[in-house]
Amino acid sequence: MGDLKDLKRRSGGAAQDRGGVMRLVRRMGMHCDFCGRLALAVAVEARPDGRQVSICSRCVGEAARTVHSHGGGDAA
Amino acid sequence: MTESSDRRRHTRCSFCNKGQEQVRKLIAGPGVYICDQCIELCQEVLEEENKGPAARRPRTNVVPSPQAIWSSLNQYVVGQDQAKKVLSVAVYNHYKRINSSREASDVELQKSNVLLVGPTGCGKTLLAQTLARILDVPFSIADATSLTEAGYVGEDVENILLRLIQAADFDIARAERGIIYIDEIDKITRKSDNPSITRDVSGEGVQQALLKILEGTVANVPPQGGRKHPHQDFIQINTGNILFICGGAFEGLERLIEQRVGHRTIGFSSEPGGKRTKESTQILQQMQAQDLLRYGLIPEFVGRLPIVVALQSLDEDDITRILTEPKNAFVKQYQKFFALDDVELVFEEAALRAIAGQALALGTGARGLKSILESVLLTSMFEVPSHPEIKRCVITEKSILESTEPELYPEEEPQAASA
């Protein structure tokens, strides 16, 4: 947890080098990479290795519920 | 190494790049993964956002009483007492309805959109803007003249919702409780009673397109505006709790009402193409749905605007009050401009009357005031900053009627001035 939290608090190139900055964005026409819906007001975005990943608030909520539930949720 | 273990080894969180063995759980999306730690962090980021200014903004759960709304409207809008009263009650009931919809009940309260009818410059838009300010809800003004039926050149009706979403800073839930003022609604009336081979795409067609939005539906709004196309994502917004206020001048509606009620001015005073006065617009109080139908609104459209408010033309007294009484009255605004240069700006009572008279002659209601004041004060605003010895500027009746320069005084002298 610590790594990303630290990254969040930093800004600029150093943070980018270490994997990505997680921040909230408000931008038109952005999609959630998990559900594919138009992620409008609340989307969290990070750029590990220069790649941009977005997740909308709805998917964050669902993922959190999955994580806290017993069993399931593993990808592999 | 098996395929499964190889996949496991390469599965990493797309956000922090940690491998699966480094985290407790990894949630998969189509080609993307997120670990439990990043989910927690995302939640934190979102929670922080919820504690931000948007969340601290007072919600409209506590709606001021109709009397409180009425007195707030009084601070900004002069006259139109009946319209203010009707609007106060309508808006209060609307938000009471939204708040009560969360409680399960057998009785479902229906929404009541508002139609404001009144001559140009009488305060229709100002009333709607002031309402939005009092209630602290997103507010947008749309222009009905640019709307066309879907598929034709012009704006689709859904674009009026996009403006509201933008006003709500893309907070859809907040936008769903906002107010949309559709101006110039009389310009989308049916162009002709006769069925024609050509479609009325900017008239009746727009009324038909607005029906579902006014009534309450889940509308698909293109996020970039413009027209819809099939390979596009849409913002979904429920219009069920959006209050629509439509406003229009409805020029000539008085004559239709007069014909219906049998009251007709005859002789030379009838002035068929004359200006609308307070007396001539008095008859708007007797307006009924059938008059709007005869004017060119379709029955389905009129039915979705159950509250009809008639506003009257402003007379000289009203316009004089508009100059000085509202919170942001023009006279106060210019006095502040001059005060920034350390100059006292004084309007004589007769000068205010003269300005009101000129505005009335223009026939544009209160809209004409600003241009009259600008032209009267232009030279003074040009001269005053270059002459620090000037401490007082007096606008007299002569300077309005005869277009002479206002009187400028170097030091404060006792003057018989009023405003």
GROMACS .gro file of C-alpha atoms in nm, chain B residues 54-195:
model
  142
  130ALA     CA    1  -1.879   1.971  -0.418
  131ALA     CA    2  -1.976   1.756  -0.121
  132ARG     CA    3  -1.962   2.045   0.122
  133ARG     CA    4  -2.206   2.235  -0.096
  134PRO     CA    5  -2.538   2.248   0.084
  135ARG     CA    6  -2.780   2.003  -0.069
  136THR     CA    7  -3.126   2.114  -0.157
  137ASN     CA    8  -3.293   1.888   0.098
  138VAL     CA    9  -3.379   2.194   0.299
  139VAL     CA   10  -3.578   2.407   0.059
  140PRO     CA   11  -3.670   2.757   0.171
  141SER     CA   12  -4.040   2.821   0.226
  142PRO     CA   13  -4.243   2.987  -0.052
  143GLN     CA   14  -4.239   3.312   0.145
  144ALA     CA   15  -3.863   3.300   0.181
  145ILE     CA   16  -3.826   3.232  -0.193
  146TRP     CA   17  -4.067   3.516  -0.267
  147SER     CA   18  -3.879   3.766  -0.054
  148SER     CA   19  -3.548   3.659  -0.208
  149LEU     CA   20  -3.695   3.711  -0.554
  150ASN     CA   21  -3.808   4.056  -0.439
  151GLN     CA   22  -3.449   4.154  -0.376
  152TYR     CA   23  -3.363   4.111  -0.743
  153VAL     CA   24  -3.683   4.139  -0.945
  154VAL     CA   25  -3.908   4.444  -0.940
  155GLY     CA   26  -4.284   4.402  -0.988
  156GLN     CA   27  -4.438   4.081  -1.124
  157ASP     CA   28  -4.580   3.998  -0.780
  158GLN     CA   29  -4.821   3.733  -0.901
  159ALA     CA   30  -4.552   3.562  -1.109
  160LYS     CA   31  -4.316   3.560  -0.811
  161LYS     CA   32  -4.582   3.408  -0.590
  162VAL     CA   33  -4.669   3.134  -0.840
  163LEU     CA   34  -4.304   3.054  -0.902
  164SER     CA   35  -4.221   3.041  -0.530
  165VAL     CA   36  -4.496   2.787  -0.469
  166ALA     CA   37  -4.411   2.588  -0.783
  167VAL     CA   38  -4.043   2.560  -0.698
  168TYR     CA   39  -4.110   2.481  -0.333
  169ASN     CA   40  -4.354   2.205  -0.431
  170HIS     CA   41  -4.111   2.069  -0.688
  171TYR     CA   42  -3.829   2.023  -0.440
  172LYS     CA   43  -4.068   1.897  -0.173
  173ARG     CA   44  -4.175   1.637  -0.425
  174ILE     CA   45  -3.815   1.531  -0.494
  175ASN     CA   46  -3.738   1.504  -0.124
  176SER     CA   47  -4.055   1.307  -0.056
  177SER     CA   48  -3.992   1.064  -0.343
  178ARG     CA   49  -3.731   0.890  -0.126
  179GLU     CA   50  -4.002   0.788   0.115
  180ALA     CA   51  -4.220   0.500   0.005
  181SER     CA   52  -4.576   0.616  -0.040
  182ASP     CA   53  -4.892   0.524  -0.230
  183VAL     CA   54  -4.935   0.877  -0.357
  184GLU     CA   55  -4.690   0.969  -0.625
  185LEU     CA   56  -4.642   1.341  -0.668
  186GLN     CA   57  -4.618   1.449  -1.030
  187LYS     CA   58  -4.382   1.711  -1.154
  188SER     CA   59  -4.500   2.054  -1.260
  189ASN     CA   60  -4.299   2.243  -1.517
  190VAL     CA   61  -4.357   2.613  -1.556
  191LEU     CA   62  -4.436   2.832  -1.854
  192LEU     CA   63  -4.361   3.204  -1.824
  193VAL     CA   64  -4.542   3.426  -2.069
  194GLY     CA   65  -4.458   3.792  -2.087
  195PRO     CA   66  -4.320   4.061  -2.311
  196THR     CA   67  -3.950   4.104  -2.375
  197GLY     CA   68  -3.748   4.261  -2.096
  198CYS     CA   69  -4.008   4.202  -1.826
  199GLY     CA   70  -3.790   3.973  -1.613
  200LYS     CA   71  -3.860   3.615  -1.721
  201THR     CA   72  -3.499   3.508  -1.743
  202LEU     CA   73  -3.404   3.708  -1.436
  203LEU     CA   74  -3.673   3.529  -1.234
  204ALA     CA   75  -3.536   3.190  -1.338
  205GLN     CA   76  -3.174   3.292  -1.275
  206THR     CA   77  -3.259   3.430  -0.933
  207LEU     CA   78  -3.442   3.110  -0.844
  208ALA     CA   79  -3.137   2.904  -0.929
  209ARG     CA   80  -2.922   3.135  -0.713
  210ILE     CA   81  -3.154   3.106  -0.414
  211LEU     CA   82  -3.177   2.729  -0.432
  212ASP     CA   83  -2.810   2.667  -0.514
  213VAL     CA   84  -2.887   2.415  -0.784
  214PRO     CA   85  -2.731   2.380  -1.127
  215PHE     CA   86  -2.902   2.607  -1.370
  216SER     CA   87  -2.875   2.640  -1.745
  217ILE     CA   88  -3.040   2.857  -2.003
  218ALA     CA   89  -3.116   2.700  -2.337
  219ASP     CA   90  -3.235   2.876  -2.646
  220ALA     CA   91  -3.524   2.708  -2.824
  221THR     CA   92  -3.458   2.888  -3.150
  222SER     CA   93  -3.148   2.682  -3.230
  223LEU     CA   94  -3.317   2.347  -3.165
  224THR     CA   95  -3.425   2.120  -3.448
  225GLU     CA   96  -3.566   1.772  -3.479
  226ALA     CA   97  -3.312   1.489  -3.453
  227GLY     CA   98  -3.130   1.432  -3.781
  228TYR     CA   99  -3.160   1.785  -3.912
  229VAL     CA  100  -2.901   2.060  -3.909
  230GLY     CA  101  -2.923   2.239  -3.576
  231GLU     CA  102  -2.900   2.139  -3.214
  232ASP     CA  103  -3.069   1.827  -3.083
  233VAL     CA  104  -3.292   1.877  -2.782
  234GLU     CA  105  -3.060   1.659  -2.569
  235ASN     CA  106  -2.797   1.932  -2.589
  236ILE     CA  107  -2.993   2.142  -2.343
  237LEU     CA  108  -2.928   1.866  -2.090
  238LEU     CA  109  -2.556   1.872  -2.165
  239ARG     CA  110  -2.543   2.238  -2.063
  240LEU     CA  111  -2.701   2.148  -1.731
  241ILE     CA  112  -2.448   1.866  -1.681
  242GLN     CA  113  -2.169   2.114  -1.750
  243ALA     CA  114  -2.324   2.359  -1.501
  244ALA     CA  115  -2.325   2.079  -1.242
  245ASP     CA  116  -1.954   2.017  -1.305
  246PHE     CA  117  -2.037   1.675  -1.454
  247ASP     CA  118  -2.201   1.559  -1.133
  248ILE     CA  119  -2.495   1.376  -1.289
  249ALA     CA  120  -2.679   1.326  -0.960
  250ARG     CA  121  -2.665   1.701  -0.895
  251ALA     CA  122  -2.765   1.782  -1.252
  252GLU     CA  123  -3.071   1.559  -1.214
  253ARG     CA  124  -3.208   1.805  -0.957
  254GLY     CA  125  -3.129   2.119  -1.151
  255ILE     CA  126  -3.333   2.379  -1.334
  256ILE     CA  127  -3.335   2.432  -1.710
  257TYR     CA  128  -3.474   2.752  -1.848
  258ILE     CA  129  -3.577   2.720  -2.213
  259ASP     CA  130  -3.596   3.067  -2.354
  260GLU     CA  131  -3.786   3.181  -2.664
  261ILE     CA  132  -4.023   2.887  -2.642
  262ASP     CA  133  -4.275   3.080  -2.851
  263LYS     CA  134  -4.037   3.054  -3.147
  264ILE     CA  135  -4.099   2.679  -3.178
  265THR     CA  136  -4.470   2.710  -3.224
  266ARG     CA  137  -4.632   2.536  -3.518
  267LYS     CA  138  -4.573   2.741  -3.828
  268SER     CA  139  -4.901   2.663  -3.996
  269ASP     CA  140  -5.226   2.488  -3.916
  270ASN     CA  141  -5.231   2.329  -4.258
  271PRO     CA  142  -5.058   1.993  -4.291
   0.00000   0.00000   0.00000
